[in-house]
Amino acid sequence: MKFLAKLAFAAAALAAGSASAQTYPNKPITMIVPFAAGGPTDVIARIVGENMSRTLGQQIVIENVAGAGGTTGTTRASTSANDGYTVMMGHMGTHGAAPALYPNLKYDPTKDFEPIGLAAGTPILIVAKKNFPAADLKAFVEYVKANGDKVNQAHAGVGSVSHSTGILLTSQIGTKTTQVPYTGTGPALNDLISGQVDILTDQIVNVAEQIRAGTIRAYAIATPARSPALPDIPTTKEAGLPGYEVSAWNAMFAAKGTSKDIVAKLNEALVKALDDETTKKRLLDLGAVLPSGEERTSAWLGTFVAKEVERWNPVLKASK
Ligand code: ASP
């Protein structure tokens, strides 16, 4: 009797589960952005979210939960109900670098999430305020080395992309700057434009428009090849710092245990957004590198996150 009751309960739960996946989504979805509005993670979330909303027939509401290099919002996402109504836009920091820098991190990027899909690859650029006293990357390196803590280096909090790629840069130059943390690189960029801070290493989608407008100075892009969005900006290799090659990424995640059907629906909507001409153009204009082929699957993202955590751990421990 007991066994039969249990069986009936399990069958009912299963039916309810698949029914909810079938009707999903029937209310708005919250997408947590673990950084301030206006930065790259926020911009990518809003661009793909807008198109995904149309596919899913429900609004995707962006909620900025900034703090602690993105780990505050990511912790919130990992503990939210796993019903597909709260998802997040994470990145190389929250799901790659953070474990190396936070010994008491409350989530495990490889265990506490269902990967949905990669949204964009984002090359890193070395940028500075407009009147930073260096004409090219070689002069930049010399200046930063000579002036050390007189140089104010902005970043989006410990463990963020700008922080980890920033310490990678200064450790390669062999100096230490003064670190100026923000809740995201949206506000950091505003202060770079107004000259309150001196330098920043950040994701291309945040800086491309300002570089084109000439409100900030770009020294190099840290990828093996130039970006079609910024064809005049040399690579670090061309500009004389070949060892500094680093690229970041943004990707969507749901809480662990979110049903496979719901994850598949979200992945399909994301892939559709990346194939949509308008969405694609907006991302490419900002310099994003769009995932292709197997890079678009949830399974690929799961494997990639595990590799990223492994990759960043020794690098960041060594450069600390
Ligand atoms: N690009 C930022 C970082 O440095 C985060 C953001 O504002 O999206 O991690």
GROMACS .gro file of N, CA, C and O in nm, residues 3-72:
model
  280
    3PHE      N    1   0.392   0.143  -0.076
    3PHE     CA    2   0.471   0.149  -0.200
    3PHE      C    3   0.388   0.207  -0.315
    3PHE      O    4   0.432   0.293  -0.390
    4LEU      N    5   0.261   0.156  -0.320
    4LEU     CA    6   0.172   0.203  -0.427
    4LEU      C    7   0.143   0.352  -0.415
    4LEU      O    8   0.143   0.426  -0.513
    5ALA      N    9   0.123   0.394  -0.290
    5ALA     CA   10   0.094   0.536  -0.266
    5ALA      C   11   0.213   0.620  -0.312
    5ALA      O   12   0.197   0.724  -0.375
    6LYS      N   13   0.330   0.570  -0.279
    6LYS     CA   14   0.452   0.642  -0.316
    6LYS      C   15   0.463   0.651  -0.468
    6LYS      O   16   0.501   0.754  -0.523
    7LEU      N   17   0.431   0.538  -0.531
    7LEU     CA   18   0.438   0.532  -0.677
    7LEU      C   19   0.342   0.631  -0.741
    7LEU      O   20   0.378   0.704  -0.834
    8ALA      N   21   0.221   0.635  -0.684
    8ALA     CA   22   0.119   0.727  -0.736
    8ALA      C   23   0.165   0.870  -0.718
    8ALA      O   24   0.151   0.955  -0.807
    9PHE      N   25   0.225   0.895  -0.602
    9PHE     CA   26   0.274   1.030  -0.573
    9PHE      C   27   0.382   1.069  -0.674
    9PHE      O   28   0.381   1.178  -0.732
   10ALA      N   29   0.475   0.973  -0.698
   10ALA     CA   30   0.584   1.000  -0.792
   10ALA      C   31   0.528   1.027  -0.932
   10ALA      O   32   0.573   1.119  -1.001
   11ALA      N   33   0.426   0.948  -0.971
   11ALA     CA   34   0.368   0.965  -1.105
   11ALA      C   35   0.301   1.102  -1.115
   11ALA      O   36   0.315   1.173  -1.215
   12ALA      N   37   0.230   1.141  -1.007
   12ALA     CA   38   0.162   1.271  -1.008
   12ALA      C   39   0.264   1.384  -1.016
   12ALA      O   40   0.247   1.480  -1.090
   13ALA      N   41   0.374   1.367  -0.942
   13ALA     CA   42   0.478   1.471  -0.941
   13ALA      C   43   0.539   1.484  -1.080
   13ALA      O   44   0.562   1.594  -1.129
   14LEU      N   45   0.561   1.368  -1.142
   14LEU     CA   46   0.619   1.369  -1.276
   14LEU      C   47   0.527   1.439  -1.376
   14LEU      O   48   0.570   1.524  -1.455
   15ALA      N   49   0.397   1.403  -1.364
   15ALA     CA   50   0.298   1.463  -1.455
   15ALA      C   51   0.294   1.614  -1.434
   15ALA      O   52   0.294   1.691  -1.529
   16ALA      N   53   0.297   1.654  -1.305
   16ALA     CA   54   0.293   1.797  -1.274
   16ALA      C   55   0.418   1.864  -1.332
   16ALA      O   56   0.410   1.972  -1.390
   17GLY      N   57   0.531   1.795  -1.315
   17GLY     CA   58   0.657   1.850  -1.366
   17GLY      C   59   0.652   1.873  -1.516
   17GLY      O   60   0.682   1.981  -1.563
   18SER      N   61   0.607   1.772  -1.589
   18SER     CA   62   0.608   1.787  -1.735
   18SER      C   63   0.501   1.886  -1.779
   18SER      O   64   0.518   1.958  -1.875
   19ALA      N   65   0.388   1.889  -1.701
   19ALA     CA   66   0.284   1.986  -1.735
   19ALA      C   67   0.339   2.127  -1.717
   19ALA      O   68   0.318   2.214  -1.801
   20SER      N   69   0.417   2.147  -1.608
   20SER     CA   70   0.465   2.283  -1.586
   20SER      C   71   0.570   2.318  -1.690
   20SER      O   72   0.581   2.433  -1.731
   21ALA      N   73   0.645   2.218  -1.738
   21ALA     CA   74   0.740   2.246  -1.845
   21ALA      C   75   0.667   2.278  -1.975
   21ALA      O   76   0.709   2.363  -2.052
   22GLN      N   77   0.551   2.211  -1.992
   22GLN     CA   78   0.474   2.236  -2.115
   22GLN      C   79   0.415   2.376  -2.119
   22GLN      O   80   0.411   2.440  -2.222
   23THR      N   81   0.367   2.421  -2.003
   23THR     CA   82   0.304   2.554  -2.001
   23THR      C   83   0.406   2.664  -1.974
   23THR      O   84   0.372   2.782  -1.976
   24TYR      N   85   0.529   2.624  -1.948
   24TYR     CA   86   0.634   2.722  -1.917
   24TYR      C   87   0.669   2.804  -2.040
   24TYR      O   88   0.684   2.748  -2.149
   25PRO      N   89   0.687   2.933  -2.030
   25PRO     CA   90   0.662   3.014  -1.911
   25PRO      C   91   0.522   3.074  -1.915
   25PRO      O   92   0.475   3.115  -2.019
   26ASN      N   93   0.457   3.078  -1.800
   26ASN     CA   94   0.325   3.141  -1.798
   26ASN      C   95   0.323   3.266  -1.710
   26ASN      O   96   0.217   3.316  -1.674
   27LYS      N   97   0.441   3.315  -1.679
   27LYS     CA   98   0.452   3.444  -1.608
   27LYS      C   99   0.591   3.501  -1.638
   27LYS      O  100   0.677   3.427  -1.692
   28PRO      N  101   0.617   3.628  -1.607
   28PRO     CA  102   0.748   3.686  -1.640
   28PRO      C  103   0.864   3.611  -1.574
   28PRO      O  104   0.850   3.550  -1.468
   29ILE      N  105   0.977   3.615  -1.641
   29ILE     CA  106   1.100   3.550  -1.592
   29ILE      C  107   1.194   3.660  -1.544
   29ILE      O  108   1.209   3.763  -1.611
   30THR      N  109   1.255   3.638  -1.429
   30THR     CA  110   1.354   3.735  -1.380
   30THR      C  111   1.492   3.689  -1.424
   30THR      O  112   1.527   3.573  -1.405
   31MET      N  113   1.568   3.780  -1.484
   31MET     CA  114   1.708   3.747  -1.516
   31MET      C  115   1.797   3.832  -1.425
   31MET      O  116   1.801   3.955  -1.437
   32ILE      N  117   1.867   3.766  -1.334
   32ILE     CA  118   1.958   3.838  -1.244
   32ILE      C  119   2.085   3.876  -1.320
   32ILE      O  120   2.147   3.791  -1.386
   33VAL      N  121   2.120   4.003  -1.312
   33VAL     CA  122   2.248   4.051  -1.364
   33VAL      C  123   2.330   4.088  -1.240
   33VAL      O  124   2.289   4.177  -1.165
   34PRO      N  125   2.441   4.020  -1.216
   34PRO     CA  126   2.511   4.044  -1.090
   34PRO      C  127   2.600   4.168  -1.087
   34PRO      O  128   2.691   4.177  -1.005
   35PHE      N  129   2.574   4.263  -1.175
   35PHE     CA  130   2.650   4.389  -1.181
   35PHE      C  131   2.554   4.505  -1.204
   35PHE      O  132   2.438   4.484  -1.239
   36ALA      N  133   2.609   4.625  -1.191
   36ALA     CA  134   2.529   4.746  -1.211
   36ALA      C  135   2.474   4.756  -1.353
   36ALA      O  136   2.532   4.699  -1.446
   37ALA      N  137   2.367   4.830  -1.368
   37ALA     CA  138   2.308   4.854  -1.501
   37ALA      C  139   2.407   4.931  -1.587
   37ALA      O  140   2.487   5.010  -1.538
   38GLY      N  141   2.400   4.906  -1.717
   38GLY     CA  142   2.481   4.982  -1.812
   38GLY      C  143   2.615   4.918  -1.845
   38GLY      O  144   2.680   4.960  -1.940
   39GLY      N  145   2.657   4.818  -1.770
   39GLY     CA  146   2.783   4.749  -1.797
   39GLY      C  147   2.763   4.637  -1.898
   39GLY      O  148   2.651   4.615  -1.946
   40PRO      N  149   2.869   4.566  -1.932
   40PRO     CA  150   2.859   4.465  -2.038
   40PRO      C  151   2.765   4.349  -2.008
   40PRO      O  152   2.689   4.306  -2.096
   41THR      N  153   2.765   4.300  -1.885
   41THR     CA  154   2.678   4.187  -1.852
   41THR      C  155   2.532   4.230  -1.864
   41THR      O  156   2.447   4.158  -1.919
   42ASP      N  157   2.505   4.351  -1.817
   42ASP     CA  158   2.370   4.408  -1.823
   42ASP      C  159   2.328   4.430  -1.969
   42ASP      O  160   2.216   4.394  -2.008
   43VAL      N  161   2.418   4.483  -2.048
   43VAL     CA  162   2.385   4.512  -2.188
   43VAL      C  163   2.357   4.383  -2.266
   43VAL      O  164   2.258   4.372  -2.338
   44ILE      N  165   2.443   4.284  -2.247
   44ILE     CA  166   2.423   4.156  -2.317
   44ILE      C  167   2.291   4.092  -2.270
   44ILE      O  168   2.212   4.043  -2.352
   45ALA      N  169   2.265   4.096  -2.139
   45ALA     CA  170   2.140   4.038  -2.086
   45ALA      C  171   2.018   4.107  -2.148
   45ALA      O  172   1.921   4.042  -2.185
   46ARG      N  173   2.025   4.238  -2.159
   46ARG     CA  174   1.910   4.313  -2.213
   46ARG      C  175   1.893   4.286  -2.363
   46ARG      O  176   1.780   4.271  -2.411
   47ILE      N  177   2.004   4.278  -2.436
   47ILE     CA  178   1.992   4.255  -2.581
   47ILE      C  179   1.934   4.116  -2.608
   47ILE      O  180   1.837   4.101  -2.683
   48VAL      N  181   1.992   4.012  -2.549
   48VAL     CA  182   1.937   3.878  -2.578
   48VAL      C  183   1.802   3.857  -2.510
   48VAL      O  184   1.712   3.794  -2.566
   49GLY      N  185   1.786   3.917  -2.391
   49GLY     CA  186   1.660   3.902  -2.316
   49GLY      C  187   1.540   3.956  -2.393
   49GLY      O  188   1.432   3.899  -2.390
   50GLU      N  189   1.563   4.067  -2.461
   50GLU     CA  190   1.454   4.130  -2.536
   50GLU      C  191   1.401   4.034  -2.644
   50GLU      O  192   1.282   4.013  -2.658
   51ASN      N  193   1.493   3.972  -2.717
   51ASN     CA  194   1.450   3.880  -2.822
   51ASN      C  195   1.392   3.752  -2.763
   51ASN      O  196   1.291   3.699  -2.811
   52MET      N  197   1.455   3.702  -2.656
   52MET     CA  198   1.404   3.579  -2.593
   52MET      C  199   1.262   3.598  -2.541
   52MET      O  200   1.180   3.506  -2.547
   53SER      N  201   1.233   3.717  -2.490
   53SER     CA  202   1.097   3.747  -2.439
   53SER      C  203   0.994   3.724  -2.548
   53SER      O  204   0.888   3.668  -2.525
   54ARG      N  205   1.029   3.769  -2.669
   54ARG     CA  206   0.935   3.754  -2.781
   54ARG      C  207   0.914   3.606  -2.814
   54ARG      O  208   0.802   3.562  -2.835
   55THR      N  209   1.022   3.529  -2.815
   55THR     CA  210   1.011   3.386  -2.844
   55THR      C  211   0.930   3.314  -2.737
   55THR      O  212   0.845   3.231  -2.766
   56LEU      N  213   0.956   3.349  -2.611
   56LEU     CA  214   0.893   3.277  -2.500
   56LEU      C  215   0.752   3.328  -2.469
   56LEU      O  216   0.676   3.263  -2.397
   57GLY      N  217   0.717   3.444  -2.521
   57GLY     CA  218   0.584   3.500  -2.497
   57GLY      C  219   0.566   3.554  -2.357
   57GLY      O  220   0.453   3.573  -2.310
   58GLN      N  221   0.675   3.574  -2.286
   58GLN     CA  222   0.669   3.633  -2.152
   58GLN      C  223   0.785   3.730  -2.138
   58GLN      O  224   0.892   3.709  -2.195
   59GLN      N  225   0.763   3.831  -2.059
   59GLN     CA  226   0.868   3.930  -2.038
   59GLN      C  227   0.986   3.872  -1.960
   59GLN      O  228   0.966   3.790  -1.869
   60ILE      N  229   1.106   3.912  -1.996
   60ILE     CA  230   1.223   3.879  -1.913
   60ILE      C  231   1.262   4.009  -1.843
   60ILE      O  232   1.296   4.108  -1.908
   61VAL      N  233   1.247   4.008  -1.713
   61VAL     CA  234   1.273   4.129  -1.634
   61VAL      C  235   1.415   4.123  -1.578
   61VAL      O  236   1.451   4.027  -1.511
   62ILE      N  237   1.495   4.225  -1.610
   62ILE     CA  238   1.633   4.225  -1.560
   62ILE      C  239   1.636   4.279  -1.418
   62ILE      O  240   1.579   4.385  -1.389
   63GLU      N  241   1.701   4.205  -1.329
   63GLU     CA  242   1.719   4.254  -1.192
   63GLU      C  243   1.868   4.265  -1.164
   63GLU      O  244   1.939   4.164  -1.167
   64ASN      N  245   1.917   4.386  -1.141
   64ASN     CA  246   2.059   4.405  -1.111
   64ASN      C  247   2.082   4.381  -0.962
   64ASN      O  248   2.028   4.452  -0.879
   65VAL      N  249   2.156   4.275  -0.932
   65VAL     CA  250   2.189   4.244  -0.793
   65VAL      C  251   2.342   4.250  -0.782
   65VAL      O  252   2.410   4.149  -0.799
   66ALA      N  253   2.393   4.371  -0.766
   66ALA     CA  254   2.539   4.390  -0.771
   66ALA      C  255   2.604   4.373  -0.635
   66ALA      O  256   2.537   4.383  -0.532
   67GLY      N  257   2.733   4.350  -0.636
   67GLY     CA  258   2.811   4.343  -0.512
   67GLY      C  259   2.909   4.228  -0.513
   67GLY      O  260   2.886   4.126  -0.579
   68ALA      N  261   3.021   4.248  -0.441
   68ALA     CA  262   3.123   4.145  -0.422
   68ALA      C  263   3.165   4.079  -0.555
   68ALA      O  264   3.169   3.957  -0.567
   69GLY      N  265   3.196   4.163  -0.652
   69GLY     CA  266   3.247   4.113  -0.779
   69GLY      C  267   3.151   4.022  -0.854
   69GLY      O  268   3.192   3.937  -0.932
   70GLY      N  269   3.021   4.041  -0.827
   70GLY     CA  270   2.920   3.960  -0.897
   70GLY      C  271   2.878   3.837  -0.818
   70GLY      O  272   2.782   3.769  -0.854
   71THR      N  273   2.947   3.811  -0.706
   71THR     CA  274   2.916   3.688  -0.633
   71THR      C  275   2.787   3.700  -0.551
   71THR      O  276   2.724   3.600  -0.520
   72THR      N  277   2.746   3.824  -0.519
   72THR     CA  278   2.620   3.841  -0.442
   72THR      C  279   2.501   3.796  -0.528
   72THR      O  280   2.419   3.713  -0.484
   0.00000   0.00000   0.00000
